[in-house]
C-alpha cells in the first residue's frame, strides 16, 4: 500500500492514506493526549485536548479528526499547544464537580491523568456549583452527571458499538446532559445492559455498581480470555483483585468483537449465585455425600469398565473447552467405543463449504438471518447486524417466530417462504446469510441456492457447538439404551431441565458439573468442575476461530478444569490421552482443522 509521509516533532512518520494525525502518531509511538476520542469510536473532535500545530494552518488542529496529507509537518507539544490544553483542562475542571478524592475513577481517570500531566495543581476558575442528578436506577450501572465531561463517548458506544441508540445529549450550553431515550430514567429506558458505555467513559461519570470502589488499575490484575456464554466468543479481560473477579471488560484487540460485550458476557457471570459443587460427591447407601477424587473417579471407572460399550451413554453441554470435548470424544467414542453420544443443544445444518466471517456483515448490502434470534441468543452478533442496518444494509428475516430483529427487518418470511428471501438476496450486490439451528430442511435447501453468491456464517446455538460437532457430538443420543450415563453438564444452567428424562431409573449417572442443580441431585457421582474464570484452554467460535481462555482465579474448593477431570478418568480406565494441556490442545486443534 502506498503510504503518506509526514513529520511529527521532527520525526519522519509513514501511515496509510486516510489516517488521522492521532493514528499516525500512535503508530510511531508519539503520544498525543485525548479525551473524547477513542480508537473504537468514530471521532467527533469535541473536547479539543488533542490540538496540535500543523504547518500552514491558521489555527490549532484537532489531531483526532484531521487526516494526514503528504509532507504535513506537525508539532504536538509547543508552548501554544500546551497552553491551549491547560486552558481546556481548567475549563473542564471548573465546569462540574471534579473533586477527585471521592470519585470512583480516581487513580484511573483520564481527566485526572491529564491534570497531572499538565501540572494543574489548583482550580484557576471558580468551580461550578450547579448540581446535576445521579441516576442509580439501572440494574448494573450508575451515571453521576456531576463527573461528566460531555465527551460523548458513551453515546457513541451505544450507537457505534451496540447500535442501540439509548444514550443522547439533551439541553444546551451549561445545562447539557447525557440522557436516556426521551429523558427517561436509565432503568426505565431501552438500555439492554451491554455495558459498552461504562467501558469507554473516561471519568467517574458512569460506573458499574458491582465493582465500584473495589480496585484501581494498580491494585488489580487483568487476564485476557474469551466469553463462554454463547458461540460468538467475544474477547474479554477478566479484572481480578486478591483472587476475586471484579469485572469483565471487552478486549479491544479481539478480532471477532472489537471490544464489544453483551450483558451475558459482561455482567451475568459476576452475578451468578448458583451454589458451587466444591468437592466430589458419591452416593453411598442412597445418600449423596462428599468423597475424595480417587473414590469418585474409581466409582465411575468401575461402572464404566463393568458395562458394555453399547450401554454407556454420553451427554455433553457445549459449555466446555475444546480440550474437554476432545478428550470426552477420544475417551468414550474412540477408546471405549461408546456410540450413544449426544449434545444438549442443537447444531446448525451445514449450508456451505465456504466459511464466512461475522465481520463481513459490515460490508454486506443485504443480510439474511434464518432460523436464529441473535438478539436473544448471540447479542453481539445482533449489534453487528443492527449497525449494518444503521448504515444502509437491508435485513431479511427467515424465521416464522417472534424474532428480536423483526423491528429492524425490511422483510420477514416464514420458514416455508425461504425461497422468497433467496429471490431478494439474488438481486443484492453482496448478500450474507447468517443461519442457526432453527433452519428447516426445506429452508436449508432453498438457502443453498445462494452458494457462490452469498457469504454463509452459521450462528450456532450453545457455546462451543462447532467443536462439539467436530468431535462427534450431535443430536443422536438415545436415552432408552443407557445403563451408565456420563453427563458433562459444566456450567450449563440445568435448573428445571429434565435432561435425564427417559433414562432408566436403575442407570448409574456420573455428572461433571460446576453447580448444584436438580440434575446433580439425581446423580450417583458428581465431579466438581472449574468455571469460566478458573480454567485454561480454548473455545471454537461459531466461525471456527479457536480462541484462548485463560485462568484468572483459582478453582473453588477441589474443582478441576473439564479436560483434567477427563484425563484423570482416562487414567483410571488405563488409557493415556495426553500428558499435558499443551499436548491435548495441539491434538484438539489438529482435529478441528
Ligand atoms: S449499557 Fe449498552 S445499551 Fe445501555 S446505554 Fe450503555 S451502551 Fe447503551
Ligand atoms: S458519561 Fe462519561 S462517556 Fe458519557 S459523556 Fe459523560 S464523561 Fe463522556
Ligand atoms: S455475544 Fe456471546 S460471546 Fe459475546 S459477550 Fe455476549 S454472550 Fe459473550
Ligand atoms: S480527543 Fe480530539 S477533540 Fe477530543
GROMACS .gro file of C-alpha atoms in nm, residues 33-424:
model
  392
   33UNK     CA    1  -0.344   1.332   2.469
   34UNK     CA    2  -0.712   1.263   2.401
   35UNK     CA    3  -1.036   1.272   2.595
   36UNK     CA    4  -1.335   1.247   2.364
   37UNK     CA    5  -1.151   1.029   2.114
   38UNK     CA    6  -1.145   0.651   2.146
   39UNK     CA    7  -0.994   0.409   1.891
   40UNK     CA    8  -1.316   0.203   1.874
   41UNK     CA    9  -1.544   0.503   1.814
   42UNK     CA   10  -1.599   0.747   1.531
   43UNK     CA   11  -1.406   1.068   1.617
   44UNK     CA   12  -1.608   1.386   1.671
   45UNK     CA   13  -1.347   1.640   1.781
   46UNK     CA   14  -1.549   1.760   2.079
   47UNK     CA   15  -1.303   1.823   2.364
   48UNK     CA   16  -1.005   1.979   2.174
   49UNK     CA   17  -0.748   1.831   2.415
   50UNK     CA   18  -0.567   1.674   2.120
   51UNK     CA   19  -0.492   2.005   1.947
   52UNK     CA   20  -0.159   2.026   1.761
   53UNK     CA   21   0.017   2.276   1.539
   54UNK     CA   22   0.016   2.191   1.169
   55UNK     CA   23   0.245   2.398   0.949
   56UNK     CA   24   0.041   2.618   0.714
   57UNK     CA   25  -0.280   2.603   0.925
   58UNK     CA   26  -0.401   2.927   1.081
   59UNK     CA   27  -0.538   2.770   1.399
   60UNK     CA   28  -0.462   2.472   1.618
   61UNK     CA   29  -0.595   2.150   1.470
   62UNK     CA   30  -0.772   1.857   1.643
   63UNK     CA   31  -0.543   1.560   1.577
   64UNK     CA   32  -0.821   1.305   1.628
   65UNK     CA   33  -1.023   1.427   1.330
   66UNK     CA   34  -0.764   1.579   1.093
   67UNK     CA   35  -0.648   1.348   0.811
   68UNK     CA   36  -0.280   1.340   0.720
   69UNK     CA   37  -0.157   1.461   0.380
   70UNK     CA   38   0.179   1.411   0.211
   71UNK     CA   39   0.452   1.634   0.353
   72UNK     CA   40   0.247   1.754   0.653
   73UNK     CA   41   0.458   1.893   0.940
   74UNK     CA   42   0.309   1.856   1.291
   75UNK     CA   43   0.423   1.978   1.632
   76UNK     CA   44   0.247   1.822   1.932
   77UNK     CA   45   0.388   1.997   2.243
   78UNK     CA   46   0.473   2.359   2.151
   79UNK     CA   47   0.410   2.631   2.415
   80UNK     CA   48   0.097   2.737   2.226
   81UNK     CA   49  -0.037   2.380   2.220
   82UNK     CA   50   0.039   2.320   2.589
   83UNK     CA   51  -0.122   2.649   2.686
   84UNK     CA   52  -0.438   2.563   2.488
   85UNK     CA   53  -0.460   2.222   2.655
   86UNK     CA   54  -0.417   2.373   3.001
   87UNK     CA   55  -0.693   2.622   2.931
   88UNK     CA   56  -0.928   2.344   2.818
   89UNK     CA   57  -0.845   2.140   3.129
   90UNK     CA   58  -0.901   2.439   3.359
   91UNK     CA   59  -1.242   2.488   3.200
   92UNK     CA   60  -1.331   2.117   3.229
   93UNK     CA   61  -1.229   2.100   3.595
   94UNK     CA   62  -1.431   2.411   3.678
   95UNK     CA   63  -1.743   2.308   3.487
   96UNK     CA   64  -1.868   2.030   3.716
   97UNK     CA   65  -1.768   1.854   4.035
   98UNK     CA   66  -1.422   1.708   3.976
   99UNK     CA   67  -1.320   1.676   4.336
  100UNK     CA   68  -1.119   1.360   4.272
  101UNK     CA   69  -1.063   1.202   4.617
  102UNK     CA   70  -1.425   1.094   4.645
  103UNK     CA   71  -1.463   0.979   4.285
  104UNK     CA   72  -1.493   0.613   4.188
  105UNK     CA   73  -1.249   0.665   3.899
  106UNK     CA   74  -0.979   0.845   4.098
  107UNK     CA   75  -0.648   0.689   4.000
  108UNK     CA   76  -0.785   0.556   3.671
  109UNK     CA   77  -0.944   0.876   3.535
  110UNK     CA   78  -0.828   1.015   3.202
  111UNK     CA   79  -0.921   1.371   3.305
  112UNK     CA   80  -0.729   1.342   3.632
  113UNK     CA   81  -0.428   1.198   3.447
  114UNK     CA   82  -0.433   1.496   3.209
  115UNK     CA   83  -0.447   1.729   3.509
  116UNK     CA   84  -0.127   1.571   3.643
  117UNK     CA   85   0.036   1.568   3.300
  118UNK     CA   86  -0.014   1.943   3.253
  119UNK     CA   87   0.060   2.041   3.613
  120UNK     CA   88  -0.285   2.156   3.724
  121UNK     CA   89  -0.243   2.182   4.099
  122UNK     CA   90  -0.525   2.423   4.177
  123UNK     CA   91  -0.852   2.547   4.027
  124UNK     CA   92  -0.794   2.863   3.819
  125UNK     CA   93  -1.163   2.941   3.773
  126UNK     CA   94  -1.434   2.927   4.036
  127UNK     CA   95  -1.569   2.576   4.048
  128UNK     CA   96  -1.914   2.550   3.913
  129UNK     CA   97  -2.173   2.479   4.176
  130UNK     CA   98  -2.466   2.367   3.965
  131UNK     CA   99  -2.572   2.026   4.093
  132UNK     CA  100  -2.661   1.761   3.840
  133UNK     CA  101  -2.854   1.447   3.932
  134UNK     CA  102  -2.721   1.096   3.986
  135UNK     CA  103  -2.921   0.826   3.810
  136UNK     CA  104  -2.887   0.498   4.000
  137UNK     CA  105  -3.199   0.336   3.854
  138UNK     CA  106  -3.007   0.092   3.630
  139UNK     CA  107  -2.958  -0.266   3.750
  140UNK     CA  108  -2.584  -0.265   3.679
  141UNK     CA  109  -2.472   0.091   3.613
  142UNK     CA  110  -2.481   0.436   3.769
  143UNK     CA  111  -2.441   0.771   3.592
  144UNK     CA  112  -2.305   1.053   3.808
  145UNK     CA  113  -2.368   1.353   3.584
  146UNK     CA  114  -2.152   1.580   3.802
  147UNK     CA  115  -1.841   1.392   3.681
  148UNK     CA  116  -1.941   1.404   3.313
  149UNK     CA  117  -1.723   1.599   3.068
  150UNK     CA  118  -1.972   1.561   2.781
  151UNK     CA  119  -1.717   1.382   2.567
  152UNK     CA  120  -1.996   1.180   2.404
  153UNK     CA  121  -1.803   0.852   2.418
  154UNK     CA  122  -2.090   0.673   2.593
  155UNK     CA  123  -2.340   0.797   2.336
  156UNK     CA  124  -2.117   0.679   2.052
  157UNK     CA  125  -2.054   0.341   2.220
  158UNK     CA  126  -2.431   0.297   2.242
  159UNK     CA  127  -2.468   0.376   1.871
  160UNK     CA  128  -2.136   0.279   1.704
  161UNK     CA  129  -2.074  -0.043   1.903
  162UNK     CA  130  -2.416  -0.159   2.025
  163UNK     CA  131  -2.643   0.014   1.771
  164UNK     CA  132  -2.897   0.061   2.049
  165UNK     CA  133  -2.921   0.443   2.047
  166UNK     CA  134  -3.038   0.471   2.406
  167UNK     CA  135  -2.799   0.749   2.503
  168UNK     CA  136  -2.802   1.100   2.363
  169UNK     CA  137  -2.724   1.458   2.459
  170UNK     CA  138  -3.002   1.692   2.570
  171UNK     CA  139  -3.025   2.064   2.651
  172UNK     CA  140  -2.761   2.316   2.550
  173UNK     CA  141  -2.472   2.509   2.699
  174UNK     CA  142  -2.413   2.460   3.070
  175UNK     CA  143  -2.734   2.255   3.101
  176UNK     CA  144  -2.614   1.989   2.856
  177UNK     CA  145  -2.658   1.637   2.986
  178UNK     CA  146  -2.638   1.280   2.868
  179UNK     CA  147  -2.988   1.136   2.866
  180UNK     CA  148  -3.162   0.805   2.801
  181UNK     CA  149  -3.431   0.785   2.530
  182UNK     CA  150  -3.673   1.076   2.570
  183UNK     CA  151  -3.524   1.168   2.908
  184UNK     CA  152  -3.625   0.852   3.092
  185UNK     CA  153  -3.454   0.712   3.397
  186UNK     CA  154  -3.181   0.475   3.280
  187UNK     CA  155  -3.352   0.181   3.447
  188UNK     CA  156  -3.674   0.252   3.256
  189UNK     CA  157  -3.507   0.311   2.920
  190UNK     CA  158  -3.442   0.094   2.615
  191UNK     CA  159  -3.095   0.011   2.752
  192UNK     CA  160  -3.001  -0.356   2.704
  193UNK     CA  161  -2.725  -0.353   2.969
  194UNK     CA  162  -2.434  -0.431   2.738
  195UNK     CA  163  -2.212  -0.200   2.944
  196UNK     CA  164  -2.013  -0.087   2.641
  197UNK     CA  165  -2.073   0.272   2.760
  198UNK     CA  166  -1.916   0.215   3.103
  199UNK     CA  167  -1.603   0.080   2.943
  200UNK     CA  168  -1.540   0.392   2.733
  201UNK     CA  169  -1.629   0.659   2.990
  202UNK     CA  170  -1.301   0.842   3.063
  203UNK     CA  171  -1.408   0.976   3.404
  204UNK     CA  172  -1.608   0.850   3.701
  205UNK     CA  173  -1.935   0.958   3.542
  206UNK     CA  174  -2.051   0.607   3.451
  207UNK     CA  175  -1.954   0.323   3.678
  208UNK     CA  176  -2.054  -0.031   3.748
  209UNK     CA  177  -2.244  -0.100   4.070
  210UNK     CA  178  -2.068  -0.426   4.136
  211UNK     CA  179  -1.706  -0.317   4.106
  212UNK     CA  180  -1.730   0.048   4.216
  213UNK     CA  181  -1.453   0.145   4.461
  214UNK     CA  182  -1.326  -0.215   4.470
  215UNK     CA  183  -0.991  -0.168   4.299
  216UNK     CA  184  -0.794   0.073   4.086
  217UNK     CA  185  -0.588  -0.044   3.793
  218UNK     CA  186  -0.267  -0.063   4.000
  219UNK     CA  187  -0.443  -0.284   4.257
  220UNK     CA  188  -0.591  -0.526   4.007
  221UNK     CA  189  -0.475  -0.783   3.754
  222UNK     CA  190  -0.617  -0.829   3.409
  223UNK     CA  191  -0.632  -1.161   3.224
  224UNK     CA  192  -0.732  -1.186   2.858
  225UNK     CA  193  -0.981  -1.460   2.785
  226UNK     CA  194  -1.287  -1.547   2.577
  227UNK     CA  195  -1.651  -1.522   2.679
  228UNK     CA  196  -1.817  -1.862   2.716
  229UNK     CA  197  -2.180  -1.754   2.720
  230UNK     CA  198  -2.257  -1.803   2.351
  231UNK     CA  199  -2.095  -1.912   2.028
  232UNK     CA  200  -1.971  -1.567   1.919
  233UNK     CA  201  -1.670  -1.592   2.152
  234UNK     CA  202  -1.616  -1.224   2.230
  235UNK     CA  203  -1.274  -1.130   2.366
  236UNK     CA  204  -1.271  -1.045   2.737
  237UNK     CA  205  -1.039  -0.915   3.004
  238UNK     CA  206  -1.113  -1.055   3.348
  239UNK     CA  207  -1.016  -0.798   3.610
  240UNK     CA  208  -0.931  -0.955   3.946
  241UNK     CA  209  -0.815  -0.845   4.287
  242UNK     CA  210  -0.688  -1.082   4.555
  243UNK     CA  211  -0.822  -1.384   4.368
  244UNK     CA  212  -1.173  -1.245   4.308
  245UNK     CA  213  -1.321  -1.147   3.972
  246UNK     CA  214  -1.424  -0.780   3.997
  247UNK     CA  215  -1.536  -0.705   3.647
  248UNK     CA  216  -1.528  -0.828   3.290
  249UNK     CA  217  -1.428  -0.589   3.014
  250UNK     CA  218  -1.431  -0.623   2.637
  251UNK     CA  219  -1.091  -0.682   2.478
  252UNK     CA  220  -1.039  -0.401   2.226
  253UNK     CA  221  -0.792  -0.621   2.036
  254UNK     CA  222  -1.039  -0.907   1.986
  255UNK     CA  223  -1.095  -0.956   1.615
  256UNK     CA  224  -1.443  -1.104   1.641
  257UNK     CA  225  -1.598  -0.849   1.880
  258UNK     CA  226  -1.371  -0.542   1.866
  259UNK     CA  227  -1.418  -0.473   2.239
  260UNK     CA  228  -1.796  -0.520   2.246
  261UNK     CA  229  -1.965  -0.737   2.507
  262UNK     CA  230  -2.329  -0.801   2.585
  263UNK     CA  231  -2.493  -0.827   2.928
  264UNK     CA  232  -2.443  -1.205   2.933
  265UNK     CA  233  -2.069  -1.164   2.882
  266UNK     CA  234  -2.010  -0.856   3.098
  267UNK     CA  235  -2.245  -0.889   3.394
  268UNK     CA  236  -2.421  -1.227   3.418
  269UNK     CA  237  -2.113  -1.432   3.520
  270UNK     CA  238  -2.043  -1.191   3.808
  271UNK     CA  239  -2.397  -1.218   3.941
  272UNK     CA  240  -2.418  -1.598   3.920
  273UNK     CA  241  -2.539  -1.702   4.265
  274UNK     CA  242  -2.587  -2.070   4.199
  275UNK     CA  243  -2.429  -2.295   4.461
  276UNK     CA  244  -2.099  -2.449   4.351
  277UNK     CA  245  -2.002  -2.813   4.365
  278UNK     CA  246  -1.676  -2.787   4.556
  279UNK     CA  247  -1.588  -3.150   4.632
  280UNK     CA  248  -1.653  -3.477   4.451
  281UNK     CA  249  -1.983  -3.630   4.562
  282UNK     CA  250  -2.058  -4.002   4.578
  283UNK     CA  251  -2.389  -4.177   4.652
  284UNK     CA  252  -2.343  -4.428   4.931
  285UNK     CA  253  -2.638  -4.603   5.097
  286UNK     CA  254  -2.875  -4.392   4.886
  287UNK     CA  255  -2.723  -4.061   5.005
  288UNK     CA  256  -2.504  -3.828   4.803
  289UNK     CA  257  -2.211  -3.708   5.013
  290UNK     CA  258  -1.853  -3.579   4.988
  291UNK     CA  259  -1.583  -3.817   4.868
  292UNK     CA  260  -1.221  -3.795   4.760
  293UNK     CA  261  -1.133  -3.754   4.393
  294UNK     CA  262  -0.989  -4.105   4.396
  295UNK     CA  263  -1.307  -4.259   4.540
  296UNK     CA  264  -1.532  -4.075   4.297
  297UNK     CA  265  -1.324  -4.149   3.987
  298UNK     CA  266  -1.280  -4.513   4.088
  299UNK     CA  267  -1.659  -4.549   4.126
  300UNK     CA  268  -1.715  -4.408   3.776
  301UNK     CA  269  -1.435  -4.610   3.616
  302UNK     CA  270  -1.554  -4.935   3.781
  303UNK     CA  271  -1.908  -4.889   3.650
  304UNK     CA  272  -1.794  -4.798   3.300
  305UNK     CA  273  -1.547  -5.091   3.300
  306UNK     CA  274  -1.822  -5.334   3.402
  307UNK     CA  275  -2.070  -5.212   3.137
  308UNK     CA  276  -2.083  -5.299   2.769
  309UNK     CA  277  -1.998  -5.012   2.531
  310UNK     CA  278  -2.347  -5.024   2.379
  311UNK     CA  279  -2.498  -4.947   2.721
  312UNK     CA  280  -2.274  -4.649   2.800
  313UNK     CA  281  -2.421  -4.312   2.706
  314UNK     CA  282  -2.253  -3.971   2.697
  315UNK     CA  283  -2.431  -3.636   2.701
  316UNK     CA  284  -2.243  -3.311   2.697
  317UNK     CA  285  -2.309  -2.943   2.724
  318UNK     CA  286  -2.139  -2.724   2.464
  319UNK     CA  287  -2.018  -2.508   2.753
  320UNK     CA  288  -1.685  -2.694   2.766
  321UNK     CA  289  -1.341  -2.624   2.626
  322UNK     CA  290  -1.207  -2.773   2.304
  323UNK     CA  291  -0.973  -2.976   2.522
  324UNK     CA  292  -1.258  -3.114   2.736
  325UNK     CA  293  -1.472  -3.205   2.434
  326UNK     CA  294  -1.175  -3.359   2.252
  327UNK     CA  295  -1.093  -3.583   2.550
  328UNK     CA  296  -1.459  -3.675   2.600
  329UNK     CA  297  -1.484  -3.787   2.237
  330UNK     CA  298  -1.146  -3.960   2.240
  331UNK     CA  299  -1.211  -4.149   2.566
  332UNK     CA  300  -1.569  -4.258   2.511
  333UNK     CA  301  -1.609  -4.281   2.133
  334UNK     CA  302  -1.261  -4.385   2.021
  335UNK     CA  303  -1.115  -4.577   2.316
  336UNK     CA  304  -1.427  -4.722   2.484
  337UNK     CA  305  -1.626  -4.748   2.158
  338UNK     CA  306  -1.942  -4.596   2.309
  339UNK     CA  307  -2.159  -4.494   2.014
  340UNK     CA  308  -2.451  -4.339   2.202
  341UNK     CA  309  -2.319  -3.984   2.248
  342UNK     CA  310  -2.506  -3.656   2.227
  343UNK     CA  311  -2.507  -3.282   2.276
  344UNK     CA  312  -2.752  -3.090   2.495
  345UNK     CA  313  -2.820  -2.824   2.232
  346UNK     CA  314  -2.893  -2.842   1.861
  347UNK     CA  315  -2.637  -2.792   1.584
  348UNK     CA  316  -2.696  -2.569   1.279
  349UNK     CA  317  -2.704  -2.755   0.946
  350UNK     CA  318  -2.412  -2.700   0.708
  351UNK     CA  319  -2.525  -2.478   0.423
  352UNK     CA  320  -2.194  -2.407   0.254
  353UNK     CA  321  -1.837  -2.536   0.239
  354UNK     CA  322  -1.713  -2.177   0.239
  355UNK     CA  323  -1.681  -2.029   0.587
  356UNK     CA  324  -1.756  -1.658   0.610
  357UNK     CA  325  -1.675  -1.426   0.900
  358UNK     CA  326  -1.917  -1.224   1.113
  359UNK     CA  327  -1.721  -0.908   1.032
  360UNK     CA  328  -1.840  -0.939   0.671
  361UNK     CA  329  -2.182  -0.822   0.790
  362UNK     CA  330  -2.037  -0.468   0.782
  363UNK     CA  331  -1.963  -0.487   0.409
  364UNK     CA  332  -2.284  -0.660   0.301
  365UNK     CA  333  -2.576  -0.476   0.144
  366UNK     CA  334  -2.827  -0.750   0.229
  367UNK     CA  335  -2.828  -0.961   0.545
  368UNK     CA  336  -3.043  -1.274   0.563
  369UNK     CA  337  -3.090  -1.409   0.916
  370UNK     CA  338  -3.252  -1.753   0.911
  371UNK     CA  339  -3.353  -1.979   1.198
  372UNK     CA  340  -3.171  -1.776   1.464
  373UNK     CA  341  -3.255  -1.497   1.707
  374UNK     CA  342  -2.922  -1.330   1.784
  375UNK     CA  343  -3.087  -1.051   1.989
  376UNK     CA  344  -3.174  -1.319   2.243
  377UNK     CA  345  -2.903  -1.578   2.195
  378UNK     CA  346  -2.592  -1.412   2.046
  379UNK     CA  347  -2.635  -1.041   2.125
  380UNK     CA  348  -2.302  -0.914   1.991
  381UNK     CA  349  -2.390  -1.063   1.650
  382UNK     CA  350  -2.714  -0.864   1.669
  383UNK     CA  351  -2.512  -0.546   1.741
  384UNK     CA  352  -2.314  -0.602   1.420
  385UNK     CA  353  -2.633  -0.664   1.223
  386UNK     CA  354  -2.816  -0.358   1.365
  387UNK     CA  355  -2.511  -0.140   1.298
  388UNK     CA  356  -2.501  -0.255   0.936
  389UNK     CA  357  -2.874  -0.173   0.907
  390UNK     CA  358  -2.799   0.174   1.053
  391UNK     CA  359  -2.553   0.219   0.770
  392UNK     CA  360  -2.797   0.119   0.498
  393UNK     CA  361  -2.787  -0.261   0.467
  394UNK     CA  362  -3.125  -0.432   0.433
  395UNK     CA  363  -3.219  -0.710   0.673
  396UNK     CA  364  -3.433  -1.004   0.564
  397UNK     CA  365  -3.558  -1.247   0.829
  398UNK     CA  366  -3.649  -1.608   0.770
  399UNK     CA  367  -3.791  -1.734   1.093
  400UNK     CA  368  -4.164  -1.756   1.140
  401UNK     CA  369  -4.140  -1.685   1.513
  402UNK     CA  370  -4.113  -1.373   1.724
  403UNK     CA  371  -3.765  -1.256   1.648
  404UNK     CA  372  -3.576  -0.981   1.828
  405UNK     CA  373  -3.456  -0.843   1.495
  406UNK     CA  374  -3.808  -0.810   1.350
  407UNK     CA  375  -3.829  -0.433   1.411
  408UNK     CA  376  -3.508  -0.379   1.208
  409UNK     CA  377  -3.604  -0.603   0.916
  410UNK     CA  378  -3.706  -0.477   0.573
  411UNK     CA  379  -3.880  -0.809   0.509
  412UNK     CA  380  -3.977  -1.109   0.719
  413UNK     CA  381  -4.068  -1.452   0.584
  414UNK     CA  382  -4.174  -1.777   0.744
  415UNK     CA  383  -3.951  -2.084   0.714
  416UNK     CA  384  -4.169  -2.220   0.434
  417UNK     CA  385  -4.108  -1.899   0.236
  418UNK     CA  386  -3.725  -1.910   0.243
  419UNK     CA  387  -3.725  -1.913  -0.138
  420UNK     CA  388  -3.865  -1.557  -0.132
  421UNK     CA  389  -3.567  -1.442   0.076
  422UNK     CA  390  -3.342  -1.617  -0.174
  423UNK     CA  391  -3.502  -1.423  -0.461
  424UNK     CA  392  -3.433  -1.094  -0.279
   0.00000   0.00000   0.00000
